[in-house]
Amino acid sequence: MEITLTINDRTFKADVEPRLLLVHFIRENACLTGTHIGCETTTCGACTILLDGKAVKSCTLLAVQARGKRLTTVEGLMKNGRLHPIQEAFWEEHGLQCGYCTPGMIMAAYHLLQENPNPSDEQIRRGLEGNLCRCTGYQNIVKAIQSAAAKLA
Amino acid sequence: MAQKYLGQAIKRTEDPKLVSGLGHFVDDIKLPDLHNVCFVRSIHAHARIRGVDTSLAAALPGVVKVFTGEDCRGIGSIPCASSLQGLKVPHHPVLARNKVRYVGEPIVAVVADSLYRARDAAEAVSVDYEPLPAVVDPEQAAAPNSTFVHEEFSDNVAYVWSLVGGDVDQAFKDADRVIKQRMIHQRLVPAAMEPRGVIARFLPGEKELTLWSSTQIPHLMRTQVAIMLGLFENRVRVIAPEVGGGFGSKLNVYGEEALLGFISMQLQKPVKWIETRRENFTATIQGRGQVGDVEIAVKSDGRVLGIRYTVLADLGAYLQLLTPAIPTLTGLMLTGAYRIPNVRMDVTGVFTNKVATDAYRGAGRPEATYIIERAMDLAALEFDLDPVDVRRVNLVSKREFPYATATGLSYDSGNYEAPLKKALKISQYPRWRRHQVKERKKGRYVGVGVSTYVEICALGPSPAMPAGGWESATVRIEPTGKITILTGVSPHGQGQETSFAQIAADMLGVALEDVLVLHGDTGVVQYGIGTFGSRATAVGGTAVYGAIQKILKKGMLLAAHLLGVSRREVQFRDGKFFLKNDPTKSISLQDLALASYTARKLPPDFEPGLAAIYFYEPTNFTFPFGTHVCVVEVARETGTIKILQYVAVDDCGTIVNPLLVEGQIHGGVVQALGQAFMEEAVYDEIGQLITGEFTDYAIPRAGDVPWMQLDRTETPSPVNPLGIKGVGEAGTIGATPALVNAVVDALRPFGVRHVDMPLRPEKIWKLMQKETS
Ligand code: FES
Ligand code: FES
């Protein structure tokens, strides 16, 4: 099937199998490998991206379902060679160790802060329900999101 | 040395690429003509393979070849590095022939030009199984009438191992009370967020095989894969790119690694396999898996005279790299932070029809700490003493270091009272105890758990290790004065690109940005051991230190020559070599480096260049310690546990970067919480893993986790010049018993003295249905 979609303001056109997962399209067709795969079953959140501004797990969607949509992946957050405040906050607060969950966490945080620019500890934790991290114990991720909220305010 | 960076919370140099999605994990590496490999894995825990039909699969579009066990006869056995006496080591093929011995064991590998086509082909393979009775329960495995996992052995016992120190029998005679308890350390799934993965590329012209693998031990893997494939080791290159967590699960040599190399050589094409999460649960090693009986001999004042531990270790069907060695680490640490002069441990390692157990964060030591810390609480309960007082009676005191344990170790340094005091103060322990009494009267169940742990780190002196315990570093001052460090450790989240740069920058008096730390590529880095056993900074960092010392020594000679004085008149500080009695006469490290490479004016017999390689062999392990205090409330109606406070005061020796240390503690405590409250690899009676995905196996989420209050004391280790002890596993070792002790304490009114992990609500709820006091 022919599809056209936009990722990080670039337009991609491709002929894809209907069963192709969106995450595979992003990683293989668009060669944006910042979006990771940790389960392929919608449980880990490593593949979280923004689809028309909302956080979704890109392993849960087919590429054809994203037809005509605007996607943002972690690579699209940097502007003019500068890290996005959320990325900066993850760096400053040591919100990552191996970094595998990080792109998904950052995209989930992005969505969370859009919905609620000043979230409490508990709201952040609830907002990250769909994202697993095995390294950090989440504490510094929570701190990073709080700090990003302050930066964005 | 100036302390500009050491000890500072420096943010990591590895992060900008990772937060922008620009790091390269195995699956992110693109090669032309890269083909995909998928596996057909056993759906039975134990079965004879009557036949494999691959014809349908081979005929599908895009399929290049299908490999069976027969095709791989030439590949050597998957290695086990442990050399325990009398150990039975079964042949461990990369693809099963004739028989399968656990659910997930690979049988067929299909290669196709895309992932989807490879998956289609794997589904088109049919395997004709004759199911056999499965050996699932380790106690049944040890029974004389059990089915054999390996027919060639006359039973399922892989080995028996004992450790004896002091006179245990006498200790039990002298005791006022003997306390016994069965304790289960359930199997756990390490579940690194990045599954395993391998890319293999054989270049026929160069005759070079390159493997990109998500591993903690690139060099050991290179050696082992070369042996398995019969290749020259120097024609095999292993690259560990970004690695998305390991926790011991990637401290191994797996069949897929050699097999992918073999396939690439056969097809003369690069090939890739990325583990699915299901494969990660079923076919990557699991942790723990001990069922043991603990006995302690106690005096009425709480003094523990001796401890016995008789344990069955559930090894699984095959032996991976360190499988049999893990329970022996439990034995070494069994006496914990206490003066217990008499000890005996008897391990029986048994084969079962499950995937192998092996190192998982803590690897044998969380079991030891759990046992002794639970036992301390049992002793307190027995004599109605405060658990803190029982610990205080038994703790090794500050004056006793180095302390020789009954298990044969020498604890390097310690001050166990210090973190205990601090943790009690921060948590306001006495206040919680009073609160607990009040709450109980209201029908609310609050519990306080303490753990005063000690762990064994910086693994380790080579004679005590299966494959060398030293670590290596090359430090190069490049002609422009930039510093390149090649380390033999293989960090995958621990942050040594930063912490080693901190060490080098301070020692050499340069800016942190001038130092680059490279690792994980056997084509670039000298032989090294890798990252595990909380060793990277304590052992690998000391190797960096040693290499820099060598460079400075050499630099002194050249500086003296260039400054026209004798060696003894020169000093080095803050990036400059200068005359002791006239500091204005100096030469910078940068200029000296350039002079060493241009080599126009060198002292006689002076080797050009400014680089050094250092292999550091530690003389002892290190022994970090600390106290964790946990306060919980258990809900009467639902059995759910709420953590009211978590305090961790850890002492891991000198700290290079507190940010990294705290990160390690956070992550470790939460993994411990996973074990204590949630996680368990459950196999049913026919050996099916019923917790085979994240949907069925709960690892902690952000909302499950308390805010952790961290603090520390700093007792340097005398073992290495930097005083570092290591911290990677402290959390999983120290926290598990604190969490469980807290819950058991909360359940005391219900007559509960022990509950096996994981403490899931339904288990707790049931225990609360019979109130006794
Ligand atoms: S890969 Fe999509 S949720 Fe795990
Ligand atoms: S940083 Fe490793 S999984 Fe989150």
Tab-separated table of C-alpha atoms and ligand atoms in Angstrom, chain A residues 95-102 105 132-136 141, chain B residues 192-194 243-245 247 492-493, ligand 2:
chain	number	residue	atom	x	y	z
A	95	GLY	CA	17.382	10.347	34.328
A	96	LEU	CA	18.930	7.616	32.234
A	97	GLN	CA	21.500	4.896	32.556
A	98	CYS	CA	21.602	2.518	29.596
A	99	GLY	CA	19.406	4.922	27.668
A	100	TYR	CA	17.268	2.278	26.022
A	101	CYS	CA	13.965	3.352	27.552
A	102	THR	CA	14.923	7.011	27.347
A	105	MET	CA	10.293	8.135	28.364
A	132	LEU	CA	9.198	0.604	31.785
A	133	CYS	CA	12.730	1.345	32.876
A	134	ARG	CA	14.893	-1.369	34.377
A	135	CYS	CA	17.883	0.825	35.254
A	136	THR	CA	16.994	4.041	37.018
A	141	ILE	CA	13.154	10.345	35.716
B	192	ALA	CA	16.991	-5.711	30.411
B	193	MET	CA	14.933	-3.263	28.384
B	194	GLU	CA	17.043	-3.948	25.335
B	243	VAL	CA	24.009	-1.940	25.366
B	244	GLY	CA	20.571	-1.427	26.832
B	245	GLY	CA	21.110	-2.925	30.252
B	247	PHE	CA	22.186	-7.043	34.930
B	492	HIS	CA	26.221	-0.363	29.534
B	493	GLY	CA	24.620	2.357	31.609
C	2	FES	S1	17.814	3.683	31.411
C	2	FES	FE1	18.055	1.577	30.996
C	2	FES	S2	16.020	0.951	30.823
C	2	FES	FE2	15.784	2.995	31.439
